[in-house]
Coordinates of C-alpha atoms in Angstrom, one line a residue:
Chain A
M207 CA -57.5 69.7 51.1
S208 CA -57.7 70.3 54.7
N209 CA -56.2 68.0 57.3
E210 CA -57.5 67.8 60.7
M211 CA -55.9 66.5 64.0
S212 CA -57.5 63.5 65.7
D213 CA -57.8 62.7 69.2
N214 CA -54.9 61.1 69.9
G215 CA -52.8 63.8 67.9
M216 CA -52.2 61.8 64.5
I217 CA -52.9 64.2 61.5
I218 CA -55.6 62.8 59.3
T219 CA -55.6 64.0 55.7
E220 CA -58.5 64.1 53.9
S221 CA -59.3 60.9 52.1
A222 CA -61.4 59.8 48.8
T223 CA -61.8 56.4 50.7
A224 CA -65.8 55.7 52.2
L225 CA -65.2 55.1 55.8
P226 CA -67.7 52.3 56.9
E227 CA -70.2 52.3 59.6
G228 CA -68.5 51.4 62.9
V229 CA -65.0 52.3 62.1
H230 CA -63.3 54.9 63.8
L231 CA -60.1 56.5 62.8
P232 CA -57.1 55.8 63.2
I233 CA -57.1 52.5 62.9
Y234 CA -54.3 50.2 64.8
M235 CA -53.5 47.4 62.5
D236 CA -49.3 47.2 63.7
N237 CA -50.2 44.2 66.3
H238 CA -46.8 42.8 66.0
A239 CA -45.6 46.1 67.5
T240 CA -47.6 45.8 70.2
T241 CA -51.0 44.9 70.9
P242 CA -53.9 46.8 72.7
M243 CA -54.3 45.5 76.1
D244 CA -57.4 43.0 76.6
P245 CA -59.9 45.3 78.9
R246 CA -60.7 41.6 80.8
V247 CA -56.1 41.9 81.4
L248 CA -56.7 45.5 82.7
E249 CA -59.2 44.5 85.0
A250 CA -57.8 41.8 86.6
M251 CA -54.4 44.0 87.2
L252 CA -56.3 46.8 88.7
P253 CA -56.4 45.6 92.2
Y254 CA -52.5 45.1 92.6
F255 CA -52.0 48.9 91.8
G256 CA -54.3 49.6 94.9
A257 CA -55.2 47.4 97.8
K258 CA -53.1 44.6 97.0
F259 CA -50.1 46.1 96.7
G260 CA -47.8 43.6 98.3
N261 CA -44.3 42.6 97.9
A262 CA -44.3 39.0 96.7
A263 CA -41.4 38.4 98.5
S264 CA -42.8 39.7 101.8
R265 CA -42.9 35.9 103.8
N266 CA -44.3 37.1 107.0
H267 CA -47.3 38.8 106.2
A268 CA -50.5 38.4 104.7
F269 CA -49.9 41.2 102.1
G270 CA -47.1 39.5 100.8
W271 CA -48.9 36.3 100.7
E272 CA -51.6 37.9 98.7
A273 CA -49.2 39.3 96.1
E274 CA -47.4 35.7 96.2
Q275 CA -50.4 33.8 95.7
A276 CA -51.3 36.1 92.4
V277 CA -47.9 35.5 90.7
E278 CA -48.1 32.0 91.2
K279 CA -51.4 32.1 89.8
A280 CA -49.7 33.8 87.1
R281 CA -46.8 31.4 86.5
E282 CA -49.4 28.6 86.2
Q283 CA -51.4 30.3 83.5
I284 CA -48.4 31.0 81.5
A285 CA -47.1 27.8 82.1
K286 CA -50.2 26.1 80.7
L287 CA -50.5 27.9 77.6
I288 CA -46.6 26.4 76.5
G289 CA -46.7 23.2 77.9
A290 CA -44.6 23.8 80.9
T291 CA -44.7 23.7 84.5
S292 CA -45.0 26.7 86.6
K293 CA -41.9 26.3 88.4
E294 CA -40.0 26.8 84.8
I295 CA -41.3 30.1 84.5
I296 CA -38.7 33.0 85.4
F297 CA -40.5 36.6 85.3
T298 CA -38.4 39.5 83.6
S299 CA -38.9 42.7 82.4
G300 CA -39.9 42.1 78.8
A301 CA -38.6 39.9 76.1
T302 CA -35.4 41.8 75.2
E303 CA -34.4 41.0 78.9
S304 CA -35.7 37.4 78.4
N305 CA -33.3 37.1 75.5
N306 CA -30.4 38.8 77.2
L307 CA -30.9 36.5 80.4
A308 CA -31.1 33.2 78.3
I309 CA -28.3 33.8 75.7
K310 CA -25.9 35.5 78.0
G311 CA -27.0 33.4 80.8
I312 CA -26.3 30.1 78.9
A313 CA -23.3 31.3 77.0
E314 CA -21.7 31.7 80.5
M315 CA -23.2 28.8 82.4
Y316 CA -21.7 26.5 79.5
R317 CA -18.5 28.0 78.9
E318 CA -16.4 25.4 79.9
R319 CA -18.2 23.2 77.3
G320 CA -17.8 25.3 74.4
N321 CA -18.2 28.9 73.0
H322 CA -20.0 28.3 69.6
I323 CA -23.8 30.1 69.2
I324 CA -25.6 29.5 66.5
T325 CA -28.5 31.8 65.5
Q326 CA -30.2 33.1 62.2
A327 CA -30.2 36.3 60.1
T328 CA -33.8 37.2 60.6
E329 CA -33.9 37.3 64.3
H330 CA -35.0 40.3 66.4
K331 CA -32.0 42.7 67.4
A332 CA -32.6 41.7 70.9
V333 CA -31.2 38.2 70.0
L334 CA -28.6 39.6 67.2
D335 CA -27.2 42.4 69.4
T336 CA -26.4 40.3 72.3
C337 CA -24.8 37.6 70.3
K338 CA -22.6 40.3 68.9
R339 CA -21.7 41.1 72.3
L340 CA -20.8 37.6 73.2
E341 CA -18.5 37.8 70.1
K342 CA -16.4 40.7 71.6
A343 CA -16.3 38.6 74.8
G344 CA -14.7 35.8 72.9
Y345 CA -17.4 33.4 71.7
R346 CA -18.1 32.3 68.0
V347 CA -21.5 32.9 66.7
T348 CA -23.0 31.6 63.5
Y349 CA -25.5 33.6 62.0
L350 CA -27.6 30.9 59.5
P351 CA -28.9 32.6 56.1
V352 CA -32.6 32.2 55.6
Q353 CA -33.9 30.7 52.2
A354 CA -35.9 33.1 50.1
D355 CA -39.3 32.5 51.9
G356 CA -37.3 33.4 55.4
L357 CA -37.4 29.8 56.4
I358 CA -34.0 28.5 57.5
D359 CA -32.5 25.2 55.9
L360 CA -32.2 22.4 58.5
E361 CA -29.3 21.2 56.5
D362 CA -27.3 24.8 57.3
L363 CA -28.4 24.2 60.8
K364 CA -26.7 20.8 61.0
N365 CA -23.6 21.5 59.3
A366 CA -23.1 24.7 61.3
M367 CA -22.8 22.2 64.6
D368 CA -19.6 21.2 66.2
D369 CA -18.7 20.0 69.3
K370 CA -18.1 23.3 70.4
T371 CA -21.7 24.4 70.1
I372 CA -23.4 24.8 73.2
L373 CA -26.6 27.0 72.2
V374 CA -29.0 27.5 69.1
S375 CA -31.1 30.1 69.1
I376 CA -33.8 30.6 66.3
M377 CA -37.1 32.6 66.9
Y378 CA -40.6 30.7 66.8
A379 CA -42.2 33.6 64.2
N380 CA -40.7 36.4 62.8
N381 CA -42.2 39.7 64.1
E382 CA -41.9 41.4 60.1
I383 CA -42.6 39.0 57.7
G384 CA -44.5 36.4 60.5
V385 CA -42.8 33.2 59.1
I386 CA -42.8 30.3 61.6
Q387 CA -39.1 28.3 61.2
P388 CA -39.6 24.5 62.0
I389 CA -39.2 24.6 65.9
A390 CA -39.6 21.1 66.2
E391 CA -37.4 19.8 64.0
I392 CA -34.9 22.5 65.3
G393 CA -35.1 21.1 68.5
K394 CA -35.0 17.6 67.8
L395 CA -31.6 18.2 66.1
C396 CA -30.2 20.1 69.1
H397 CA -31.5 17.4 71.7
E398 CA -29.8 14.9 69.4
K399 CA -26.5 16.8 69.8
G400 CA -26.7 17.6 73.2
V401 CA -27.2 21.4 72.2
I402 CA -29.6 24.0 74.4
F403 CA -32.2 25.1 72.4
H404 CA -33.7 28.7 73.0
T405 CA -36.5 30.2 70.9
D406 CA -37.7 33.8 71.0
A407 CA -41.7 33.1 70.9
V408 CA -42.6 36.5 71.5
Q409 CA -44.7 36.7 68.1
A410 CA -46.0 33.1 68.4
V411 CA -47.3 32.2 72.2
G412 CA -50.8 33.2 72.4
K413 CA -51.3 33.5 68.4
I414 CA -50.3 29.8 67.6
P415 CA -50.0 26.4 69.9
V416 CA -46.5 26.6 71.4
D417 CA -45.8 23.6 73.4
V418 CA -42.3 23.2 75.1
Q419 CA -42.5 19.4 74.9
K420 CA -43.7 18.7 71.6
D421 CA -41.3 21.5 70.0
N422 CA -38.1 20.3 72.2
I423 CA -37.7 23.6 73.3
D424 CA -35.0 24.1 76.2
V425 CA -35.5 27.9 76.8
L426 CA -38.5 30.4 75.6
S427 CA -38.9 34.0 75.7
L428 CA -42.2 35.5 75.4
S429 CA -43.5 38.9 76.3
G430 CA -46.9 40.8 77.7
H431 CA -47.5 43.4 75.6
K432 CA -47.5 41.3 72.4
V433 CA -50.6 39.5 73.8
Y434 CA -53.1 41.8 74.7
G435 CA -51.3 42.2 78.2
P436 CA -48.9 45.0 79.7
K437 CA -45.7 46.5 78.6
G438 CA -42.7 45.9 81.0
V439 CA -43.2 42.5 82.0
G440 CA -42.0 39.2 79.9
A441 CA -41.3 35.8 80.8
L442 CA -38.5 33.1 80.4
Y443 CA -39.2 29.5 80.3
V444 CA -36.3 27.3 81.6
R445 CA -36.6 23.5 81.0
R446 CA -36.1 21.7 84.6
R447 CA -35.7 17.9 83.1
N448 CA -34.6 16.1 80.2
P449 CA -32.1 18.4 80.2
R450 CA -32.1 20.7 83.1
V451 CA -30.7 23.8 82.1
Q452 CA -29.1 26.2 84.2
I453 CA -28.6 29.9 83.5
S454 CA -26.4 32.1 84.6
E455 CA -28.2 35.3 86.4
Q456 CA -27.5 38.6 84.7
I457 CA -28.8 40.6 87.5
N458 CA -27.5 40.3 91.1
G459 CA -29.7 41.2 94.2
G460 CA -32.1 39.3 96.3
G461 CA -31.6 35.9 94.6
H462 CA -35.4 36.2 93.6
E463 CA -36.9 33.9 90.9
R464 CA -34.8 31.0 91.4
G465 CA -31.6 32.9 91.7
M466 CA -31.8 33.3 88.0
R467 CA -33.5 37.1 88.2
S468 CA -33.3 39.3 91.3
G469 CA -35.3 42.3 91.6
T470 CA -38.8 42.9 93.4
L471 CA -41.6 41.0 91.0
N472 CA -44.1 43.7 88.9
V473 CA -47.0 41.9 90.2
P474 CA -49.6 43.8 88.5
G475 CA -47.9 43.3 85.2
I476 CA -47.3 39.6 86.1
V477 CA -50.8 38.9 87.0
G478 CA -51.4 40.9 83.6
L479 CA -49.4 38.7 81.6
G480 CA -51.4 35.4 83.2
A481 CA -54.5 36.6 82.8
A482 CA -53.5 37.6 79.0
C483 CA -52.1 33.7 78.7
E484 CA -55.5 32.4 80.2
I485 CA -57.3 34.5 77.6
A486 CA -55.0 33.6 74.8
M487 CA -55.2 29.6 75.7
N488 CA -59.1 30.0 75.8
E489 CA -59.6 31.9 72.5
M490 CA -56.6 31.2 70.5
E491 CA -57.9 28.8 68.1
A492 CA -60.9 30.9 66.9
E493 CA -58.8 33.8 67.0
G494 CA -56.5 32.6 64.8
K495 CA -58.9 31.2 62.5
R496 CA -60.6 34.5 62.2
E497 CA -57.6 36.9 61.8
A498 CA -56.2 34.3 59.1
E499 CA -59.3 35.0 57.4
L500 CA -59.3 38.6 57.6
R501 CA -55.4 38.4 56.5
D502 CA -56.2 36.3 53.3
Y503 CA -58.9 38.4 52.4
L504 CA -56.5 41.6 52.7
K505 CA -54.3 40.3 50.5
A506 CA -56.7 39.1 48.0
K507 CA -58.1 42.6 47.4
L508 CA -54.8 44.1 47.2
E509 CA -53.7 41.2 44.7
N510 CA -56.8 41.5 42.7
A511 CA -56.4 45.6 42.4
L512 CA -52.8 46.6 41.8
D513 CA -50.1 45.1 39.7
Y514 CA -46.6 44.6 40.9
V515 CA -47.1 43.5 44.4
H516 CA -44.8 41.1 46.3
V517 CA -45.8 39.1 49.4
N518 CA -42.8 38.6 51.4
G519 CA -42.1 35.4 53.4
N520 CA -43.6 31.7 53.4
M521 CA -47.6 32.2 53.3
E522 CA -47.8 28.3 54.4
H523 CA -45.8 28.3 57.6
H524 CA -47.3 32.0 58.6
L525 CA -48.6 33.9 61.7
P526 CA -52.2 34.2 61.3
G527 CA -52.3 38.1 61.7
N528 CA -49.2 38.9 59.4
L529 CA -49.3 40.3 56.0
N530 CA -46.0 41.8 54.8
M531 CA -46.4 43.0 50.9
S532 CA -44.4 45.1 49.0
F533 CA -45.8 47.6 46.7
V534 CA -43.1 47.8 43.9
Y535 CA -42.0 51.1 42.8
V536 CA -43.9 53.0 45.4
E537 CA -41.7 54.1 48.5
G538 CA -42.9 52.6 51.7
E539 CA -42.8 55.8 53.8
S540 CA -44.6 58.0 51.1
L541 CA -47.4 55.3 51.4
L542 CA -47.7 55.5 54.9
M543 CA -48.0 59.4 54.5
G544 CA -51.0 58.7 52.6
I545 CA -52.6 55.9 55.1
N546 CA -51.5 57.8 57.8
D547 CA -55.2 57.2 59.7
V548 CA -53.9 53.9 59.5
A549 CA -51.1 52.4 61.9
V550 CA -49.0 49.9 59.9
S551 CA -45.0 49.2 59.7
S552 CA -43.0 49.8 56.9
G553 CA -39.8 48.5 56.1
S554 CA -38.5 51.4 54.2
A555 CA -35.1 53.0 55.2
C556 CA -37.1 55.9 55.5
T557 CA -39.2 54.9 58.4
S558 CA -36.0 53.7 60.3
A559 CA -33.3 55.7 62.4
T560 CA -30.3 54.3 60.2
L561 CA -31.6 55.0 56.8
E562 CA -31.1 51.3 56.2
P563 CA -33.8 49.1 54.8
S564 CA -35.4 46.4 56.9
Y565 CA -32.4 43.6 57.4
V566 CA -34.9 41.2 57.4
L567 CA -36.3 41.7 53.8
K568 CA -32.3 41.9 52.7
A569 CA -31.9 38.6 54.6
L570 CA -34.8 37.0 51.8
G571 CA -32.3 38.0 49.3
L572 CA -35.1 41.0 48.0
G573 CA -33.4 43.9 46.2
D574 CA -33.4 47.3 48.6
D575 CA -36.0 48.6 45.8
V576 CA -38.4 46.0 46.7
A577 CA -37.4 46.3 50.9
H578 CA -38.1 50.1 50.4
S579 CA -41.8 49.4 49.2
S580 CA -42.9 46.8 51.9
I581 CA -45.8 47.2 54.4
R582 CA -46.2 45.2 57.2
F583 CA -49.8 44.8 58.3
G584 CA -50.5 43.3 61.8
L585 CA -53.9 42.2 62.3
G586 CA -55.1 41.3 65.7
R587 CA -57.7 40.6 68.1
F588 CA -59.8 43.8 67.8
N589 CA -59.5 44.3 64.1
T590 CA -62.7 43.8 61.8
K591 CA -63.8 43.1 58.3
A592 CA -65.0 46.7 58.1
E593 CA -61.7 47.8 59.0
V594 CA -60.0 45.4 56.5
D595 CA -62.4 46.9 53.9
Y596 CA -61.1 50.7 54.8
V597 CA -57.6 49.9 55.1
S598 CA -57.4 48.0 51.4
D599 CA -59.3 50.4 49.9
K600 CA -57.4 53.3 51.2
V601 CA -54.0 51.4 50.4
I602 CA -55.2 50.8 46.7
D603 CA -56.0 54.5 46.1
V604 CA -52.9 55.8 47.3
V605 CA -50.6 53.1 45.9
L606 CA -52.3 54.2 42.5
K607 CA -51.6 57.9 43.0
L608 CA -48.1 57.6 44.0
R609 CA -47.6 55.5 41.0
E610 CA -48.7 58.2 38.9
L611 CA -45.8 59.8 40.6
S612 CA -43.5 57.2 40.3
P613 CA -41.2 57.5 37.6
L614 CA -40.2 53.7 38.2
Y615 CA -43.4 52.4 37.5
E616 CA -43.9 54.8 34.4
M617 CA -40.6 53.3 32.8
V618 CA -41.4 49.7 33.5
K619 CA -44.7 50.1 32.1
E620 CA -42.8 51.6 28.8
G621 CA -41.0 48.3 29.2
I622 CA -37.7 50.0 30.4
D623 CA -35.4 47.4 32.3
L624 CA -34.6 49.1 35.5
T625 CA -31.8 46.8 36.2
K626 CA -29.8 48.0 33.0
I627 CA -30.0 51.7 33.9
E628 CA -26.8 52.9 35.7
W629 CA -28.4 54.5 38.6
A630 CA -26.1 57.8 40.1
A631 CA -26.4 56.5 43.6
H632 CA -26.1 59.4 46.1
Chain B
M126 CA -42.4 61.5 61.9
A127 CA -44.2 64.9 61.9
Y128 CA -44.3 66.8 58.4
S129 CA -44.5 70.5 58.0
D130 CA -47.8 71.8 56.3
K131 CA -45.7 72.3 53.2
V132 CA -44.6 69.2 52.8
I133 CA -48.1 67.8 53.6
D134 CA -49.7 70.1 50.9
H135 CA -47.3 69.3 48.2
Y136 CA -47.9 65.3 48.6
N137 CA -51.5 65.7 48.8
N138 CA -51.5 68.3 45.9
P139 CA -48.3 67.6 43.8
R140 CA -47.6 70.6 41.2
N141 CA -46.3 69.9 37.6
V142 CA -46.6 65.9 37.4
G143 CA -46.0 64.8 34.3
Q144 CA -43.4 63.7 31.4
M145 CA -42.4 65.8 28.7
D146 CA -40.8 64.5 25.3
K147 CA -37.2 63.8 26.2
T148 CA -36.2 64.0 22.7
S149 CA -37.1 67.5 22.1
G150 CA -34.0 69.8 21.7
E151 CA -36.0 72.6 24.0
V152 CA -36.2 70.0 27.1
G153 CA -33.9 69.0 29.3
T154 CA -34.1 66.0 31.6
G155 CA -32.9 65.2 35.1
L156 CA -32.9 61.6 36.3
V157 CA -31.0 61.3 39.8
G158 CA -31.2 59.1 42.6
A159 CA -31.3 55.2 42.8
P160 CA -33.8 52.6 43.5
E161 CA -32.1 51.0 46.2
C162 CA -31.5 54.2 48.1
G163 CA -35.1 54.6 48.0
D164 CA -35.4 57.7 46.0
V165 CA -35.4 58.3 42.3
M166 CA -36.4 61.7 41.1
R167 CA -36.8 63.0 37.2
L168 CA -37.4 66.7 36.8
Q169 CA -37.8 67.8 33.0
I170 CA -37.7 71.8 31.9
R171 CA -38.9 73.0 28.7
V172 CA -36.3 76.2 28.4
N173 CA -36.9 79.0 25.4
P174 CA -34.4 79.2 23.3
E175 CA -34.7 82.7 22.7
T176 CA -34.6 83.7 26.1
Q177 CA -33.3 80.6 28.1
V178 CA -36.4 81.0 30.4
I179 CA -38.0 77.6 31.7
E180 CA -41.1 77.9 30.4
D181 CA -42.1 74.5 32.2
A182 CA -41.1 72.0 34.3
K183 CA -42.7 68.4 35.3
F184 CA -41.5 66.0 37.6
K185 CA -42.1 62.3 38.7
T186 CA -40.4 61.3 42.1
F187 CA -40.3 57.7 43.7
G188 CA -39.6 58.6 47.4
C189 CA -40.8 59.5 51.0
G190 CA -43.0 62.5 51.3
S191 CA -40.0 64.9 51.7
A192 CA -38.5 64.0 48.5
I193 CA -41.9 64.3 46.8
A194 CA -42.4 67.5 48.4
S195 CA -38.9 68.4 47.5
S196 CA -38.9 67.9 43.7
S197 CA -43.0 69.2 43.4
L198 CA -41.4 72.6 44.9
A199 CA -38.5 72.6 42.8
T200 CA -40.5 72.5 39.8
E201 CA -42.5 75.6 41.1
W202 CA -39.2 77.4 41.5
V203 CA -37.8 76.9 38.3
K204 CA -40.7 77.8 36.4
G205 CA -40.3 81.4 34.9
K206 CA -36.6 81.6 36.2
T207 CA -33.8 81.5 33.4
V208 CA -31.5 78.8 33.1
A209 CA -28.7 80.8 34.9
E210 CA -31.0 81.7 37.8
A211 CA -32.4 78.4 38.1
L212 CA -29.0 76.9 38.7
E213 CA -28.9 79.4 41.9
I214 CA -31.8 77.6 43.8
K215 CA -29.8 75.6 46.6
N216 CA -30.9 72.7 48.9
T217 CA -31.0 74.9 51.6
D218 CA -33.5 76.9 50.3
I219 CA -35.7 74.0 49.8
V220 CA -34.9 72.8 53.4
K221 CA -35.9 75.9 54.4
E222 CA -39.3 76.4 52.5
L223 CA -40.2 72.7 53.5
A224 CA -38.8 72.9 57.1
L225 CA -37.3 69.6 56.4
P226 CA -35.6 68.0 59.5
P227 CA -31.8 66.9 59.3
V228 CA -32.8 63.1 58.4
K229 CA -34.6 64.7 55.4
I230 CA -31.7 66.9 53.9
H231 CA -30.7 64.4 51.4
C232 CA -34.3 65.2 49.5
S233 CA -33.6 68.6 49.2
V234 CA -29.8 67.7 47.8
L235 CA -31.3 65.4 45.3
A236 CA -34.0 67.8 44.2
E237 CA -30.9 70.3 43.7
D238 CA -29.2 67.8 41.8
A239 CA -32.4 67.1 39.6
I240 CA -32.3 70.5 38.5
R241 CA -28.9 70.6 37.5
A242 CA -29.1 67.7 35.7
A243 CA -32.0 69.0 33.9
I244 CA -30.4 71.9 32.9
G245 CA -27.2 70.1 32.3
D246 CA -29.1 67.7 29.5
W247 CA -30.4 70.9 28.0
K248 CA -27.2 72.6 27.6
K249 CA -25.6 69.4 26.3
K250 CA -28.4 69.2 23.9
N251 CA -27.6 72.9 22.8
N252 CA -24.0 73.2 22.9
V253 CA -24.2 75.6 25.8
A254 CA -20.8 75.6 28.2
E255 CA -21.4 73.1 31.1
T256 CA -20.3 75.0 34.3
E257 CA -20.6 72.1 36.7
G258 CA -21.0 68.3 36.7
V259 CA -23.7 66.2 38.5
A260 CA -23.8 62.7 38.7
V261 CA -26.9 61.2 36.9
A262 CA -28.3 58.0 35.8
A263 CA -27.1 56.9 32.4
L264 CA -30.1 55.7 30.5

């Protein structure tokens, strides 16, 4: 079999799977990692790399005013998408910074009131690692477990709250398994107890309706490159009324962004984020419906053709474009290698630097062997049905081939209980 | 991760995939690794009782591309060698042949273990003194 290099350097192995008309390889189906920029977003940004280069903080000339005007327009576009007011939007470099600013900034600001923070096991590392850092600084952090379907139990949250609890940080939707947490109920509970509620809504904003009022959210992180906008820009929503939330700044400088985040604003990035939010606002409903249909089609095709597949995460409370599936007895990285003209992710240890399988899947109580076999499909705005057909056919081909190679699949087919074997760990 | 051409070749065209009768006195079976670690290799050899030459070898592997390639290569290398010669195959030889990156060295270690385990099993069946033990899964 010969291999050829594609334009962008991915090695494409020859495949028996037919390529439908109109499908170009490689196919991008990893939209939880990042999304391609919408051409309309790029168009909106371009002038701000050129003639409109002003500093939004320059108060005394037209270059500055032009930039400021663009920033304020973006602030409104973002606010509108999440039911906020523009004064409640703080620009950052991305969601990692937003999460750091929210959690550290609140912990520091409300230190007198208490030192207890509640989060959960399947958060993004930007939240978990920030909380770990705060633990070293004397804060107490409760990491709520999740149930087998990835949802937290509200009773657990209620029981974890005490009179020292100042902050609850629970993500809106999970980046690996796409599960949507009961955000409005969590927010309600927090408000009843006078606890600030922060949510990392990176995967949810622009994909499903998010409303900080209805959802009782006090602080919310979002990112540009997950909503078909640019990388390097994000925002933090900080509630100004009922209750007014205060945040201790983490970057000191010129007092930009109402003193909460100093630094010259990334005007082109902000313009892009705003444009991306406006497009999402207009197209989210139809797009979500289309992606969910494609996702269900993909899921059904895979389930019909293959045995021993396991869908990870609650499918009822689920992002439209997400499908996380384990192809048991096939190791995830070897599967990725076989479908290397398709960009997806795996929870396999072999795909990570740490050689540990996905902590999110482990938190669901899945065995390491099932976690090692998982693939995350992330469908997005630009994926087509023809692409889904190609990807599903290819995954089926490769899984069947790898199961021919798998001693575990053979043993299970022969009726051997793998759990009864004393494996020699290495 | 970029794979070497040899790893890709073994992955696309794995050599000697299959199963032999593990109850046969001429067959030695080595099952190493663990599902939760993400790799399990089963390597089998059929040894000529007269000459002690490994006349056939088969494998099946659950694992990443490098694990598949390492075990596929191991079956190629042991074929035609005597049991004593096969025991001289070192994981570092596999690393070199397949150009495995540091993070994949454990795949080669597992392949070496699988060779030793298969030979150990054959020796046990045929009452040949065991030279060196290796951790294997108990079936």
